[in-house]
Amino acid sequence: MKLSYNWLKELLPDLKVTAEEVAEKLTMHAFETSVVGGFTIDPAIRVVKITKIEPHPNADRLRLATINDGQNELRVVCGAPNIAEGHVVAYAPPGAVVYDKDGSRFTIKNAVIRGEASPGMLASARELGLGADHGGIFILPPDTPLGSVLVDHIQNDLFLETEITPNRAHDSLSHIGVARELAALYNIEVDEPTLSALPEPTVEVDGFTIAIENAADTPRYMNVLVDGVKTSASPLWLQTRLLAAGLRPISLIVDITNYVLLEYGQPNHAFDAQKLPGKKTGVRAARPSEKIKLLDGQDIDIPVGALVITSDDTPVALAGIMGGAGTEVGDSTTTLLLEVANFRPFAIHHTATSLGLRTDSSVRFAKAISPDLAEVTSRRLVHLLQELAGATVQGVMDYYPTPQQPTKSIFSPERVSSMVGTTIAPQQAEQALKSLRFEVDTSGTPWQVVPPSDRLDITGEHDVVEEVVRISGLENIPLQTLTSPEKYPSQPPAPHIRHQIRQALVARGFTETYNVSFEPDELGQLFDPTTPRLEIMNPLAPEQAHLRVSLLPGLAANFILNKDDIHKPFTAQPRALFEVGEVFRPSPAGATRVAGVDEEEHIAGMLIGSAADAQAVLDGLWQSLGVTPDAKTVLFVGDVPPAVISHMKYRLPVAAFVIQASALYQQLRPISAEPATLADIAGRPSTHATFTAFSRYPSVLRDISFLVASGTAATQAHELIMRVGKGLVVDCELFDEFLPAKLAGLPPGKALAFHLEYQALDHTLNSQEVEEVHNRIITALQAELGAQLR
Amino acid sequence: MTPITLDTLTALANKALAELATMQGSAALEAWRVQYLGRNGALPQLLRQVKDLPVGERKIIGKAGNDIRVALEKKYEKKQQSIKYQVESIKNETGSIPTTSYKIPATQRGHLHPLTQSLRLAQEIFAALGFQFVEGPDVDYIQYNFDNLNINSEHPSRAETDTFYLQGFPDLVLRTHVSTMQSRGPLTNNLKPPFKIFYYGPTYRSEKEDATHGSVFHQYEFMVVDEKVNLSDLKSIVQTFYSLFFGRDMDIRFRPGYFPFVEPGLEVDMRDKVTHKGGWLEMAGAGMVHPYVLSAINVDPGKYQGIALGGGLDRLTMLKYGIPDIRLLYSGNTRFLAQF
């Protein structure tokens, strides 16, 4: 939720810390919070009135606005559609600094736009930094003094973004909620907003009544009828608060309802009472083929069962989500039927989700708020309507059949110490709870505590403990020095054996890969078209629709990815991969861990070579593990089927094996080696590989062979090639070294031959680039080692 | 002489490609090159006529001719490489000339995946702290994944937008966290307090993949239940773990967090001594085991209390090895795998 720092300070007159400190405090004790921006209005920006608007001679979308600051007149070019003669607006002269859309700032310059001079410009809310709204020029109230400095009317502000956790969405998705949290953390008081007294509720007000059909979904429904309202633009302070929170000011009445929502977290709605079809208000489930036009202009078919507010049985609002356009307040509105209600969270969540309508209202109802909140919100709403719009209250109706009961809880202060591992004094616990508005009765053992009614998350002692821990501070939890135990628990054999097998395969040149558990469908079908697959009901992508029945399709996919590298002549190239992982099959019957699913661990390898090579790997593995596996252990060993090879487009032979891991584990004894102690682990050198970015562009292979003096080591030449080719030579491998004395006609010396691989990190190399470096290497070999090309 | 047209060009290209496809041996390849691409080859001969064409055609046919020449040259280079490999493997079998082999040399070692290396170290550390390993399936009951963890049926994380479900198995999910083992671990291994367990494995979320989110990723988690285990123990264990894992003393801080199965719920941060960016890194979620969860494993929450902490093995691995994108871990790319 976005918060205005000024607003918090208004609610907390004793808050004397910076916005950064507020964010840090909230983060460490309540919700993750950061300062995300704010605005400083340039004092050069002044209030002006538009006296004349003319078309731009050279551009259809632009207009020329003559503006007056009470003394001088000038003319600027303006592209916004919403300006009219008589509007009072903010004028940024050349030299003034305003905001760009990414929050950066820029300086206004004297400009000529399509041939017309524009000394400065009129500002939108976004350009002033007030919020994201850039739909038009920010229109000021008509009584704002012309020529005055804008920053005298709008207080510069900072914005905070706070991530209210789901358990605190009941009480903290509002400025007052966060202010109360800060009041507890800084031990200061909230300056509660002014509320109006309301008359006693009656069952009927001026002919209006309430008849709730869906009581289970509507714990509370309040209506307040007010009349005599005047509509106008909202005062600047109200508009800037809404903008700060990410809302767009619309009109005084709508702005007040939104303001109270942001202030108290209680959604509410104002119907134009005269536009309502009737006087009997209801709440019921929508029937088939009901429709409504919503405030945002869209016509929707109401989902059957969705909660609707009706007037004489006609839907006039989607309960808890959005009002209807037919009863919208407008310029001629004088009488309002205010709705302040409480709905069952899942009912609102369900409808909002199915319609894809996420509103400030639906979010709060979906996360549950206290029905008690409706009354204080009504009083606040009425107060602002009286103050700002001249409203008079006609009466109140309040459907609240089962008022919320306080959730009493026991609390033993020593529970806190036992959870934290250090002593928290009972007085400290009492103080923390009282600061959070809990009623605390310390007279008995255990204590009796009652949370404020908006704290729906507090349901038992563990919740109360959390509150004390949070407020007293998690930073004071002591740290102990741990040592290894005298006696180690016995471990299951699988993790150790699995690791032993992994190491044995690595020792045989296999590199380990991890594939996701979804089957690459095409390869999967080529390997095994018959085994039934488990299907994901909601896959992210069509190629992730099935769980794998074998590790081989994944390994084959890896071989395809690495095809070019595997086919290179370098001997150090990884050409054998293995994976240890789970495979899945439907299992109609049988003793599986999860009924219906046979999930097995497999160990599979794939290599360049023949079936005999694959068998040799397994033979070596069994030998090193000291086991003669039974028939169930090896599920496959042999050549990869020709259909797969052809799909893989391989010119080299590929073989594979698959081991049933659990069958193997049963035949092996757990290893009884003494585990490492903490001191052993701490004593090891902590060096390890770090990732180096590699190129995704194709490489170019070149061979180079030359004669050097017989005393020259191949490593010297290798070092030279890598040094001179730095940046482009990514690999260099010796593939030939012999004394050519054995060959006739060559001078005495040594012949060396290398494979060189050229590749750039960021582009595909062209032959000229390669040629250039290759020649440089040859020149260096000649100069430094006296090499002669063969 | 054949006149140059789009048709004659195409016919020539098709003929050349057909011959190339069935060709064997380097001598034949050289003859092919001379015949089609050489100075007096068929294609250059045709292309020499381009300059005599009318201006309009010159542009179109000239470009087509050049494209074909580039394509044939590429094919030629490819073929040349493939023939070279064939030659080398034949030579290798005769053993007469030392050359490359596509079989893995006996001396060459492969590479353990970085996730395995991280997991192994984590296992050793937790074994040294007296933890017992437990394992469980990737596909598990909703009861273990949600219900027993105090995540009720109206909780948003149960929605299809976050969780993978299996067609025809309404009571199963691909586990969204290894916290399934908070229930399954003690129940299927018949553990009674006091116990200390460590578990890990693949987990699944139906969310869009990016550099830090995969639909499949790995988690580690531990849980301790006894009469007095507390947040000080939790902090000490995680501080020891990260310090040994990263090979230097690490600072840990707790912040309030929310997970339905712990209370108090905590976010665990580690001071960044790893990426050199400074500040704090979010590492794990943790807390005191919720009494509801203890009751679900038949442990009396009035007598016993528990701690639990879970985090991403991928994230630990990425931080330690400086891996910028989680998708590299599951890419199967040997240029990545061979680095570790």
mmCIF file of N, CA and C in Angstrom, chain A residues 236-332:
data_model
loop_
_atom_site.group_PDB
_atom_site.id
_atom_site.type_symbol
_atom_site.label_atom_id
_atom_site.label_comp_id
_atom_site.label_asym_id
_atom_site.label_seq_id
_atom_site.Cartn_x
_atom_site.Cartn_y
_atom_site.Cartn_z
ATOM 1 N N LEU A 236 -7.530 21.284 -2.495
ATOM 2 C CA LEU A 236 -6.227 20.766 -2.935
ATOM 3 C C LEU A 236 -5.645 19.722 -2.001
ATOM 4 N N TRP A 237 -5.766 19.926 -0.697
ATOM 5 C CA TRP A 237 -5.168 18.960 0.244
ATOM 6 C C TRP A 237 -5.773 17.581 0.046
ATOM 7 N N LEU A 238 -7.082 17.544 -0.244
ATOM 8 C CA LEU A 238 -7.758 16.261 -0.439
ATOM 9 C C LEU A 238 -7.300 15.614 -1.752
ATOM 10 N N GLN A 239 -7.220 16.449 -2.790
ATOM 11 C CA GLN A 239 -6.776 15.916 -4.083
ATOM 12 C C GLN A 239 -5.361 15.367 -4.012
ATOM 13 N N THR A 240 -4.467 16.104 -3.340
ATOM 14 C CA THR A 240 -3.069 15.645 -3.326
ATOM 15 C C THR A 240 -2.925 14.349 -2.525
ATOM 16 N N ARG A 241 -3.742 14.185 -1.484
ATOM 17 C CA ARG A 241 -3.686 12.925 -0.719
ATOM 18 C C ARG A 241 -4.101 11.744 -1.593
ATOM 19 N N LEU A 242 -5.154 11.938 -2.367
ATOM 20 C CA LEU A 242 -5.618 10.850 -3.239
ATOM 21 C C LEU A 242 -4.561 10.528 -4.288
ATOM 22 N N LEU A 243 -3.998 11.603 -4.872
ATOM 23 C CA LEU A 243 -2.968 11.387 -5.891
ATOM 24 C C LEU A 243 -1.787 10.629 -5.299
ATOM 25 N N ALA A 244 -1.421 10.988 -4.071
ATOM 26 C CA ALA A 244 -0.277 10.340 -3.426
ATOM 27 C C ALA A 244 -0.524 8.839 -3.295
ATOM 28 N N ALA A 245 -1.768 8.480 -3.024
ATOM 29 C CA ALA A 245 -2.099 7.067 -2.830
ATOM 30 C C ALA A 245 -2.359 6.363 -4.158
ATOM 31 N N GLY A 246 -2.239 7.095 -5.259
ATOM 32 C CA GLY A 246 -2.402 6.462 -6.571
ATOM 33 C C GLY A 246 -3.798 6.565 -7.140
ATOM 34 N N LEU A 247 -4.686 7.342 -6.503
ATOM 35 C CA LEU A 247 -6.047 7.521 -7.036
ATOM 36 C C LEU A 247 -6.141 8.844 -7.790
ATOM 37 N N ARG A 248 -7.173 8.933 -8.640
ATOM 38 C CA ARG A 248 -7.372 10.146 -9.416
ATOM 39 C C ARG A 248 -8.541 10.914 -8.809
ATOM 40 N N PRO A 249 -8.342 12.193 -8.483
ATOM 41 C CA PRO A 249 -9.486 12.960 -7.961
ATOM 42 C C PRO A 249 -10.586 13.030 -9.024
ATOM 43 N N ILE A 250 -11.858 12.897 -8.587
ATOM 44 C CA ILE A 250 -12.968 12.898 -9.545
ATOM 45 C C ILE A 250 -13.932 14.031 -9.253
ATOM 46 N N SER A 251 -14.555 13.992 -8.078
ATOM 47 C CA SER A 251 -15.423 15.099 -7.659
ATOM 48 C C SER A 251 -15.480 15.042 -6.145
ATOM 49 N N LEU A 252 -15.944 16.098 -5.534
ATOM 50 C CA LEU A 252 -15.865 16.198 -4.073
ATOM 51 C C LEU A 252 -16.438 14.964 -3.372
ATOM 52 N N ILE A 253 -17.676 14.569 -3.757
ATOM 53 C CA ILE A 253 -18.330 13.461 -3.047
ATOM 54 C C ILE A 253 -17.536 12.161 -3.207
ATOM 55 N N VAL A 254 -17.189 11.846 -4.449
ATOM 56 C CA VAL A 254 -16.436 10.606 -4.703
ATOM 57 C C VAL A 254 -15.090 10.662 -3.993
ATOM 58 N N ASP A 255 -14.449 11.829 -4.043
ATOM 59 C CA ASP A 255 -13.134 11.963 -3.406
ATOM 60 C C ASP A 255 -13.221 11.737 -1.900
ATOM 61 N N ILE A 256 -14.309 12.238 -1.278
ATOM 62 C CA ILE A 256 -14.458 12.042 0.172
ATOM 63 C C ILE A 256 -14.603 10.553 0.493
ATOM 64 N N THR A 257 -15.420 9.834 -0.304
ATOM 65 C CA THR A 257 -15.580 8.398 -0.019
ATOM 66 C C THR A 257 -14.243 7.671 -0.172
ATOM 67 N N ASN A 258 -13.472 8.037 -1.202
ATOM 68 C CA ASN A 258 -12.162 7.397 -1.386
ATOM 69 C C ASN A 258 -11.178 7.775 -0.285
ATOM 70 N N TYR A 259 -11.258 9.023 0.133
ATOM 71 C CA TYR A 259 -10.364 9.494 1.191
ATOM 72 C C TYR A 259 -10.586 8.678 2.464
ATOM 73 N N VAL A 260 -11.861 8.485 2.801
ATOM 74 C CA VAL A 260 -12.177 7.744 4.032
ATOM 75 C C VAL A 260 -11.745 6.279 3.899
ATOM 76 N N LEU A 261 -11.868 5.733 2.690
ATOM 77 C CA LEU A 261 -11.373 4.373 2.456
ATOM 78 C C LEU A 261 -9.870 4.283 2.756
ATOM 79 N N LEU A 262 -9.106 5.248 2.248
ATOM 80 C CA LEU A 262 -7.661 5.221 2.467
ATOM 81 C C LEU A 262 -7.308 5.532 3.916
ATOM 82 N N GLU A 263 -8.186 6.303 4.578
ATOM 83 C CA GLU A 263 -7.907 6.687 5.950
ATOM 84 C C GLU A 263 -8.205 5.540 6.917
ATOM 85 N N TYR A 264 -9.385 4.908 6.758
ATOM 86 C CA TYR A 264 -9.810 3.884 7.714
ATOM 87 C C TYR A 264 -9.748 2.455 7.186
ATOM 88 N N GLY A 265 -9.609 2.300 5.876
ATOM 89 C CA GLY A 265 -9.570 0.948 5.320
ATOM 90 C C GLY A 265 -10.934 0.327 5.141
ATOM 91 N N GLN A 266 -11.997 1.096 5.360
ATOM 92 C CA GLN A 266 -13.353 0.576 5.199
ATOM 93 C C GLN A 266 -13.925 1.080 3.872
ATOM 94 N N PRO A 267 -14.166 0.162 2.911
ATOM 95 C CA PRO A 267 -14.792 0.586 1.656
ATOM 96 C C PRO A 267 -16.196 1.137 1.924
ATOM 97 N N ASN A 268 -16.626 2.059 1.081
ATOM 98 C CA ASN A 268 -17.956 2.646 1.251
ATOM 99 C C ASN A 268 -18.377 3.211 -0.085
ATOM 100 N N HIS A 269 -19.639 3.544 -0.203
ATOM 101 C CA HIS A 269 -20.129 3.995 -1.498
ATOM 102 C C HIS A 269 -21.248 5.003 -1.308
ATOM 103 N N ALA A 270 -21.274 6.016 -2.195
ATOM 104 C CA ALA A 270 -22.363 6.997 -2.152
ATOM 105 C C ALA A 270 -23.251 6.807 -3.380
ATOM 106 N N PHE A 271 -24.530 6.459 -3.153
ATOM 107 C CA PHE A 271 -25.502 6.403 -4.250
ATOM 108 C C PHE A 271 -26.169 7.762 -4.355
ATOM 109 N N ASP A 272 -26.445 8.221 -5.574
ATOM 110 C CA ASP A 272 -27.327 9.381 -5.735
ATOM 111 C C ASP A 272 -28.740 8.885 -5.432
ATOM 112 N N ALA A 273 -29.297 9.288 -4.279
ATOM 113 C CA ALA A 273 -30.560 8.696 -3.801
ATOM 114 C C ALA A 273 -31.687 8.903 -4.806
ATOM 115 N N GLN A 274 -31.612 10.013 -5.531
ATOM 116 C CA GLN A 274 -32.703 10.279 -6.466
ATOM 117 C C GLN A 274 -32.624 9.426 -7.730
ATOM 118 N N LYS A 275 -31.458 8.851 -7.984
ATOM 119 C CA LYS A 275 -31.335 8.000 -9.168
ATOM 120 C C LYS A 275 -31.652 6.543 -8.856
ATOM 121 N N LEU A 276 -31.807 6.193 -7.581
ATOM 122 C CA LEU A 276 -32.107 4.798 -7.237
ATOM 123 C C LEU A 276 -33.493 4.430 -7.756
ATOM 124 N N PRO A 277 -33.645 3.212 -8.283
ATOM 125 C CA PRO A 277 -34.946 2.806 -8.831
ATOM 126 C C PRO A 277 -36.056 2.797 -7.771
ATOM 127 N N GLY A 278 -35.700 2.549 -6.524
ATOM 128 C CA GLY A 278 -36.739 2.491 -5.500
ATOM 129 C C GLY A 278 -36.171 2.837 -4.143
ATOM 130 N N LYS A 279 -36.899 2.468 -3.093
ATOM 131 C CA LYS A 279 -36.458 2.844 -1.752
ATOM 132 C C LYS A 279 -36.129 1.653 -0.878
ATOM 133 N N LYS A 280 -36.341 0.444 -1.419
ATOM 134 C CA LYS A 280 -36.034 -0.750 -0.626
ATOM 135 C C LYS A 280 -34.678 -1.303 -1.065
ATOM 136 N N THR A 281 -33.681 -1.179 -0.179
ATOM 137 C CA THR A 281 -32.329 -1.652 -0.495
ATOM 138 C C THR A 281 -32.200 -3.108 -0.072
ATOM 139 N N GLY A 282 -31.608 -3.916 -0.958
ATOM 140 C CA GLY A 282 -31.400 -5.315 -0.612
ATOM 141 C C GLY A 282 -29.994 -5.765 -0.940
ATOM 142 N N VAL A 283 -29.593 -6.928 -0.398
ATOM 143 C CA VAL A 283 -28.356 -7.592 -0.792
ATOM 144 C C VAL A 283 -28.715 -9.042 -1.059
ATOM 145 N N ARG A 284 -28.421 -9.515 -2.255
ATOM 146 C CA ARG A 284 -28.776 -10.892 -2.596
ATOM 147 C C ARG A 284 -27.794 -11.435 -3.635
ATOM 148 N N ALA A 285 -27.924 -12.749 -3.893
ATOM 149 C CA ALA A 285 -27.117 -13.391 -4.937
ATOM 150 C C ALA A 285 -27.731 -13.075 -6.294
ATOM 151 N N ALA A 286 -26.867 -12.808 -7.280
ATOM 152 C CA ALA A 286 -27.365 -12.473 -8.608
ATOM 153 C C ALA A 286 -28.057 -13.675 -9.236
ATOM 154 N N ARG A 287 -29.109 -13.386 -9.988
ATOM 155 C CA ARG A 287 -29.843 -14.437 -10.698
ATOM 156 C C ARG A 287 -29.298 -14.543 -12.130
ATOM 157 N N PRO A 288 -29.676 -15.605 -12.834
ATOM 158 C CA PRO A 288 -29.171 -15.742 -14.211
ATOM 159 C C PRO A 288 -29.551 -14.532 -15.061
ATOM 160 N N SER A 289 -28.670 -14.185 -15.959
ATOM 161 C CA SER A 289 -28.803 -13.128 -16.969
ATOM 162 C C SER A 289 -29.146 -11.741 -16.417
ATOM 163 N N GLU A 290 -28.577 -11.404 -15.263
ATOM 164 C CA GLU A 290 -28.675 -10.016 -14.802
ATOM 165 C C GLU A 290 -27.452 -9.251 -15.307
ATOM 166 N N LYS A 291 -27.663 -7.985 -15.604
ATOM 167 C CA LYS A 291 -26.564 -7.161 -16.153
ATOM 168 C C LYS A 291 -26.456 -5.872 -15.352
ATOM 169 N N ILE A 292 -25.285 -5.252 -15.446
ATOM 170 C CA ILE A 292 -25.128 -3.941 -14.830
ATOM 171 C C ILE A 292 -24.054 -3.159 -15.577
ATOM 172 N N LYS A 293 -24.239 -1.859 -15.649
ATOM 173 C CA LYS A 293 -23.171 -0.992 -16.175
ATOM 174 C C LYS A 293 -22.454 -0.429 -14.959
ATOM 175 N N LEU A 294 -21.142 -0.678 -14.908
ATOM 176 C CA LEU A 294 -20.377 -0.279 -13.731
ATOM 177 C C LEU A 294 -19.867 1.158 -13.864
ATOM 178 N N LEU A 295 -19.389 1.700 -12.727
ATOM 179 C CA LEU A 295 -18.868 3.067 -12.701
ATOM 180 C C LEU A 295 -17.733 3.296 -13.683
ATOM 181 N N ASP A 296 -16.945 2.240 -13.944
ATOM 182 C CA ASP A 296 -15.829 2.423 -14.877
ATOM 183 C C ASP A 296 -16.289 2.351 -16.332
ATOM 184 N N GLY A 297 -17.610 2.245 -16.533
ATOM 185 C CA GLY A 297 -18.153 2.323 -17.881
ATOM 186 C C GLY A 297 -18.401 0.980 -18.538
ATOM 187 N N GLN A 298 -17.877 -0.137 -17.950
ATOM 188 C CA GLN A 298 -18.076 -1.414 -18.635
ATOM 189 C C GLN A 298 -19.424 -2.038 -18.271
ATOM 190 N N ASP A 299 -20.049 -2.613 -19.312
ATOM 191 C CA ASP A 299 -21.296 -3.362 -19.116
ATOM 192 C C ASP A 299 -20.919 -4.791 -18.845
ATOM 193 N N ILE A 300 -21.409 -5.355 -17.747
ATOM 194 C CA ILE A 300 -21.042 -6.751 -17.492
ATOM 195 C C ILE A 300 -22.281 -7.602 -17.249
ATOM 196 N N ASP A 301 -22.127 -8.906 -17.586
ATOM 197 C CA ASP A 301 -23.107 -9.908 -17.186
ATOM 198 C C ASP A 301 -22.701 -10.336 -15.788
ATOM 199 N N ILE A 302 -23.603 -10.147 -14.844
ATOM 200 C CA ILE A 302 -23.236 -10.466 -13.463
ATOM 201 C C ILE A 302 -23.189 -11.987 -13.303
ATOM 202 N N PRO A 303 -22.078 -12.542 -12.791
ATOM 203 C CA PRO A 303 -22.016 -13.992 -12.592
ATOM 204 C C PRO A 303 -23.124 -14.424 -11.623
ATOM 205 N N VAL A 304 -23.766 -15.536 -11.959
ATOM 206 C CA VAL A 304 -24.837 -16.039 -11.093
ATOM 207 C C VAL A 304 -24.255 -16.298 -9.707
ATOM 208 N N GLY A 305 -24.942 -15.834 -8.685
ATOM 209 C CA GLY A 305 -24.482 -16.071 -7.327
ATOM 210 C C GLY A 305 -23.631 -14.945 -6.771
ATOM 211 N N ALA A 306 -23.137 -14.048 -7.635
ATOM 212 C CA ALA A 306 -22.348 -12.917 -7.146
ATOM 213 C C ALA A 306 -23.242 -12.046 -6.266
ATOM 214 N N LEU A 307 -22.636 -11.472 -5.257
ATOM 215 C CA LEU A 307 -23.408 -10.657 -4.332
ATOM 216 C C LEU A 307 -23.699 -9.292 -4.967
ATOM 217 N N VAL A 308 -24.987 -8.905 -5.012
ATOM 218 C CA VAL A 308 -25.330 -7.596 -5.572
ATOM 219 C C VAL A 308 -26.146 -6.793 -4.566
ATOM 220 N N ILE A 309 -25.986 -5.474 -4.656
ATOM 221 C CA ILE A 309 -26.836 -4.574 -3.883
ATOM 222 C C ILE A 309 -27.966 -4.164 -4.809
ATOM 223 N N THR A 310 -29.203 -4.242 -4.317
ATOM 224 C CA THR A 310 -30.346 -3.952 -5.171
ATOM 225 C C THR A 310 -31.146 -2.796 -4.599
ATOM 226 N N SER A 311 -31.866 -2.151 -5.519
ATOM 227 C CA SER A 311 -32.830 -1.144 -5.103
ATOM 228 C C SER A 311 -34.144 -1.580 -5.723
ATOM 229 N N ASP A 312 -35.131 -1.873 -4.887
ATOM 230 C CA ASP A 312 -36.378 -2.490 -5.373
ATOM 231 C C ASP A 312 -36.069 -3.657 -6.310
ATOM 232 N N ASP A 313 -35.132 -4.489 -5.889
ATOM 233 C CA ASP A 313 -34.747 -5.728 -6.562
ATOM 234 C C ASP A 313 -33.914 -5.525 -7.830
ATOM 235 N N THR A 314 -33.624 -4.297 -8.238
ATOM 236 C CA THR A 314 -32.766 -4.081 -9.410
ATOM 237 C C THR A 314 -31.324 -3.913 -8.935
ATOM 238 N N PRO A 315 -30.374 -4.678 -9.504
ATOM 239 C CA PRO A 315 -28.979 -4.513 -9.072
ATOM 240 C C PRO A 315 -28.485 -3.094 -9.352
ATOM 241 N N VAL A 316 -27.904 -2.467 -8.319
ATOM 242 C CA VAL A 316 -27.356 -1.121 -8.487
ATOM 243 C C VAL A 316 -25.874 -1.076 -8.155
ATOM 244 N N ALA A 317 -25.324 -2.192 -7.650
ATOM 245 C CA ALA A 317 -23.885 -2.247 -7.369
ATOM 246 C C ALA A 317 -23.462 -3.700 -7.234
ATOM 247 N N LEU A 318 -22.201 -3.988 -7.596
ATOM 248 C CA LEU A 318 -21.596 -5.282 -7.284
ATOM 249 C C LEU A 318 -21.070 -5.136 -5.864
ATOM 250 N N ALA A 319 -21.713 -5.822 -4.935
ATOM 251 C CA ALA A 319 -21.396 -5.609 -3.522
ATOM 252 C C ALA A 319 -19.903 -5.747 -3.258
ATOM 253 N N GLY A 320 -19.360 -4.751 -2.582
ATOM 254 C CA GLY A 320 -17.966 -4.817 -2.158
ATOM 255 C C GLY A 320 -16.960 -4.661 -3.264
ATOM 256 N N ILE A 321 -17.416 -4.448 -4.492
ATOM 257 C CA ILE A 321 -16.452 -4.358 -5.604
ATOM 258 C C ILE A 321 -16.553 -3.009 -6.321
ATOM 259 N N MET A 322 -17.742 -2.709 -6.870
ATOM 260 C CA MET A 322 -17.884 -1.443 -7.601
ATOM 261 C C MET A 322 -19.358 -1.084 -7.734
ATOM 262 N N GLY A 323 -19.627 0.232 -7.696
ATOM 263 C CA GLY A 323 -21.000 0.710 -7.851
ATOM 264 C C GLY A 323 -21.421 0.721 -9.310
ATOM 265 N N GLY A 324 -22.697 0.923 -9.519
ATOM 266 C CA GLY A 324 -23.229 0.978 -10.875
ATOM 267 C C GLY A 324 -23.231 2.406 -11.397
ATOM 268 N N ALA A 325 -23.166 2.533 -12.736
ATOM 269 C CA ALA A 325 -23.129 3.857 -13.349
ATOM 270 C C ALA A 325 -24.480 4.568 -13.224
ATOM 271 N N GLY A 326 -25.571 3.798 -13.148
ATOM 272 C CA GLY A 326 -26.908 4.390 -13.141
ATOM 273 C C GLY A 326 -27.206 5.235 -11.919
ATOM 274 N N THR A 327 -26.515 4.984 -10.835
ATOM 275 C CA THR A 327 -26.809 5.713 -9.598
ATOM 276 C C THR A 327 -25.606 6.555 -9.161
ATOM 277 N N GLU A 328 -24.727 6.827 -10.137
ATOM 278 C CA GLU A 328 -23.498 7.576 -9.870
ATOM 279 C C GLU A 328 -23.812 9.002 -9.443
ATOM 280 N N VAL A 329 -23.025 9.543 -8.497
ATOM 281 C CA VAL A 329 -23.234 10.942 -8.125
ATOM 282 C C VAL A 329 -22.687 11.836 -9.234
ATOM 283 N N GLY A 330 -23.387 12.947 -9.460
ATOM 284 C CA GLY A 330 -22.977 13.855 -10.531
ATOM 285 C C GLY A 330 -23.149 15.291 -10.081
ATOM 286 N N ASP A 331 -23.056 16.208 -11.029
ATOM 287 C CA ASP A 331 -23.120 17.634 -10.702
ATOM 288 C C ASP A 331 -24.454 18.029 -10.074
ATOM 289 N N SER A 332 -25.529 17.311 -10.452
ATOM 290 C CA SER A 332 -26.852 17.720 -9.972
ATOM 291 C C SER A 332 -27.266 16.982 -8.701
#
